[in-house]
CSV table of C-alpha atoms and ligand atoms in Angstrom, one decimal:
chain,number,residue,atom,x,y,z
L,29,UNK,CA,84.0,76.0,125.7
L,30,UNK,CA,87.0,75.1,127.7
L,31,UNK,CA,86.6,76.0,131.3
L,32,UNK,CA,89.3,79.1,130.8
L,33,UNK,CA,87.5,80.6,128.3
L,34,UNK,CA,84.4,80.9,130.4
L,35,UNK,CA,83.4,84.8,130.6
L,36,UNK,CA,82.2,85.5,134.2
L,37,UNK,CA,79.3,87.8,133.2
L,38,UNK,CA,77.8,84.8,131.1
L,39,UNK,CA,77.6,82.9,134.2
L,40,UNK,CA,75.1,85.5,135.7
L,41,UNK,CA,71.5,84.7,135.5
L,42,UNK,CA,70.0,88.0,133.6
L,43,UNK,CA,66.4,87.2,134.6
L,44,UNK,CA,66.7,86.9,138.4
L,45,UNK,CA,68.3,90.4,138.9
L,46,UNK,CA,66.6,93.9,139.6
L,47,UNK,CA,67.8,97.1,137.9
L,48,UNK,CA,69.3,99.8,138.4
L,49,UNK,CA,72.0,97.8,140.6
L,50,UNK,CA,75.7,97.5,141.1
L,51,UNK,CA,77.4,94.1,141.3
L,52,UNK,CA,80.8,93.1,142.0
L,53,UNK,CA,81.8,91.1,138.9
L,54,UNK,CA,85.4,90.3,138.9
L,55,UNK,CA,88.4,90.9,141.4
L,56,UNK,CA,91.9,90.3,139.8
L,57,UNK,CA,95.3,90.3,141.3
L,58,UNK,CA,98.6,91.2,139.4
L,59,UNK,CA,102.0,89.5,139.7
L,60,UNK,CA,102.7,92.6,142.2
L,61,UNK,CA,99.9,92.2,144.5
L,62,UNK,CA,97.8,95.1,142.6
L,63,UNK,CA,94.2,94.7,142.8
L,64,UNK,CA,91.7,95.3,139.7
L,65,UNK,CA,88.2,95.0,140.6
L,66,UNK,CA,85.2,95.1,137.7
L,67,UNK,CA,81.6,96.0,138.5
L,68,UNK,CA,78.5,95.9,136.7
L,69,UNK,CA,76.5,99.2,136.6
L,70,UNK,CA,73.4,97.8,135.2
L,71,UNK,CA,70.9,100.9,134.7
L,72,UNK,CA,68.1,99.2,133.2
L,73,UNK,CA,66.4,95.9,133.3
L,74,UNK,CA,67.7,93.4,131.2
L,75,UNK,CA,65.5,92.4,128.4
L,76,UNK,CA,62.8,94.6,129.3
L,77,UNK,CA,64.4,98.0,128.3
L,78,UNK,CA,67.6,99.4,126.7
L,79,UNK,CA,69.0,102.8,126.5
L,80,UNK,CA,69.3,103.9,122.7
L,81,UNK,CA,72.8,104.6,121.5
L,82,UNK,CA,72.7,108.4,121.6
L,83,UNK,CA,71.5,108.9,125.1
L,84,UNK,CA,73.9,105.9,126.3
L,85,UNK,CA,76.9,107.6,124.4
L,86,UNK,CA,76.5,111.1,126.0
L,87,UNK,CA,76.0,109.2,129.4
L,88,UNK,CA,79.6,107.3,128.9
L,89,UNK,CA,81.0,110.8,127.9
L,90,UNK,CA,79.6,112.7,131.3
L,91,UNK,CA,80.5,109.5,133.6
L,92,UNK,CA,83.9,109.5,132.5
L,93,UNK,CA,84.4,112.7,134.3
L,94,UNK,CA,81.7,112.5,136.9
L,95,UNK,CA,82.6,109.2,137.9
L,96,UNK,CA,86.3,110.0,138.5
L,97,UNK,CA,85.2,113.2,140.5
L,98,UNK,CA,82.9,110.9,142.8
L,99,UNK,CA,85.5,107.9,143.5
L,100,UNK,CA,88.0,110.6,144.3
L,101,UNK,CA,90.8,108.5,145.8
L,102,UNK,CA,90.1,105.5,143.8
L,103,UNK,CA,91.9,105.1,140.4
L,104,UNK,CA,89.5,104.4,137.7
L,105,UNK,CA,90.6,102.5,135.1
L,106,UNK,CA,87.6,102.4,132.7
L,107,UNK,CA,83.9,102.7,132.4
L,108,UNK,CA,82.4,101.5,128.9
L,109,UNK,CA,78.9,100.7,127.9
L,110,UNK,CA,77.4,97.1,127.8
L,111,UNK,CA,77.0,96.0,124.0
L,112,UNK,CA,73.5,95.3,125.1
L,113,UNK,CA,72.8,98.8,126.2
L,114,UNK,CA,71.3,98.2,129.6
L,115,UNK,CA,74.4,99.4,131.6
L,116,UNK,CA,78.1,100.1,131.8
L,117,UNK,CA,81.5,98.1,133.1
L,118,UNK,CA,83.1,99.6,135.5
L,119,UNK,CA,87.0,98.7,136.4
L,120,UNK,CA,88.9,100.3,138.9
L,121,UNK,CA,92.3,99.9,140.8
L,122,UNK,CA,91.8,98.5,144.4
L,123,UNK,CA,88.7,97.0,145.9
L,124,UNK,CA,86.2,99.7,147.0
L,125,UNK,CA,83.0,98.0,148.5
L,126,UNK,CA,80.0,97.9,146.4
L,127,UNK,CA,78.0,100.6,148.8
L,128,UNK,CA,80.8,102.8,148.2
L,129,UNK,CA,80.6,102.4,144.7
L,130,UNK,CA,76.9,102.6,144.6
L,131,UNK,CA,76.9,105.9,146.3
L,132,UNK,CA,79.5,107.0,143.6
L,133,UNK,CA,77.4,105.9,140.8
L,134,UNK,CA,74.3,107.2,142.1
L,135,UNK,CA,75.7,110.6,142.6
L,136,UNK,CA,77.4,110.7,139.5
L,137,UNK,CA,74.1,109.6,137.7
L,138,UNK,CA,72.5,112.8,139.5
L,139,UNK,CA,75.4,115.0,137.9
L,140,UNK,CA,74.2,113.6,134.5
L,141,UNK,CA,70.6,114.1,135.2
L,142,UNK,CA,71.6,117.9,136.0
L,143,UNK,CA,74.2,118.4,133.4
L,144,UNK,CA,73.9,121.6,131.7
L,145,UNK,CA,76.1,123.0,128.9
L,146,UNK,CA,78.5,121.0,126.5
L,147,UNK,CA,79.0,117.2,126.5
L,148,UNK,CA,82.6,116.9,127.1
L,149,UNK,CA,84.6,115.4,124.2
L,150,UNK,CA,81.9,115.8,121.7
L,151,UNK,CA,83.7,116.7,118.8
L,152,UNK,CA,85.2,115.1,115.8
L,153,UNK,CA,88.7,115.0,117.1
L,154,UNK,CA,88.0,113.4,120.7
L,155,UNK,CA,85.1,110.9,119.6
L,156,UNK,CA,84.6,108.1,117.2
L,157,UNK,CA,80.7,108.9,116.4
L,158,UNK,CA,80.3,112.8,117.5
L,159,UNK,CA,77.1,113.1,115.9
L,160,UNK,CA,75.4,110.3,117.8
L,161,UNK,CA,74.7,112.0,121.0
L,162,UNK,CA,71.5,113.2,122.9
L,163,UNK,CA,71.9,115.6,126.2
L,164,UNK,CA,68.4,115.6,126.8
L,165,UNK,CA,68.1,111.8,126.3
L,166,UNK,CA,71.1,111.3,128.9
L,167,UNK,CA,69.4,113.6,131.4
L,168,UNK,CA,65.9,111.8,131.0
L,169,UNK,CA,67.4,108.2,131.3
L,170,UNK,CA,69.4,109.4,134.3
L,171,UNK,CA,66.3,110.8,136.0
L,172,UNK,CA,64.2,107.5,135.2
L,173,UNK,CA,67.2,105.4,136.4
L,174,UNK,CA,67.7,107.2,139.8
L,175,UNK,CA,63.7,107.3,140.5
L,176,UNK,CA,64.0,103.6,140.5
L,177,UNK,CA,66.9,103.5,143.1
L,178,UNK,CA,70.2,101.5,142.9
L,179,UNK,CA,70.6,98.5,145.0
L,180,UNK,CA,73.5,96.1,145.7
L,181,UNK,CA,72.8,93.1,143.4
L,182,UNK,CA,74.4,89.8,144.3
L,183,UNK,CA,75.5,87.4,141.7
L,184,UNK,CA,72.8,84.8,140.8
L,185,UNK,CA,74.7,82.2,138.8
L,186,UNK,CA,73.2,80.1,136.4
L,187,UNK,CA,73.2,76.3,136.9
L,188,UNK,CA,76.5,74.9,135.6
L,189,UNK,CA,76.2,72.8,132.6
L,190,UNK,CA,77.6,69.5,132.5
L,191,UNK,CA,80.6,69.2,130.8
L,192,UNK,CA,80.1,67.5,127.3
D,208,LIG,ZN1,82.2,109.2,121.9
């Protein structure tokens, strides 16, 4: 694989991390000086647990609002589930430090754990799979994650392979 097609997250040693965690995963500067930062919000331990799709989907819908509330002055671009279902990618404008993000994520997850009433956007006009949701599941997983406590995780890189 050519150097420019390397994906930073594949260089992370997923066996050397401890979830739940927030990790600064990338920082990009646009031509006009704007900064975009990406974080991993890893909720469960890679290759040991995965969140079923219905609770993960509901957490996604709830985090969309609660994370924006908790990050206040930071422009949230996106918070999307990882395909491996162990957490979320968070992309924001600017460069809030990891402690700040950790506090916002932990508080937003407490909002998810305590959420009552309807799931925002859970109808066929606003969601691509509106039947695949579980609020009880989302609440239980959020409580479980919070009980283990978020940390800031440094990037532990895999050894670089020699070029072929
Ligand atoms: Zn949806």
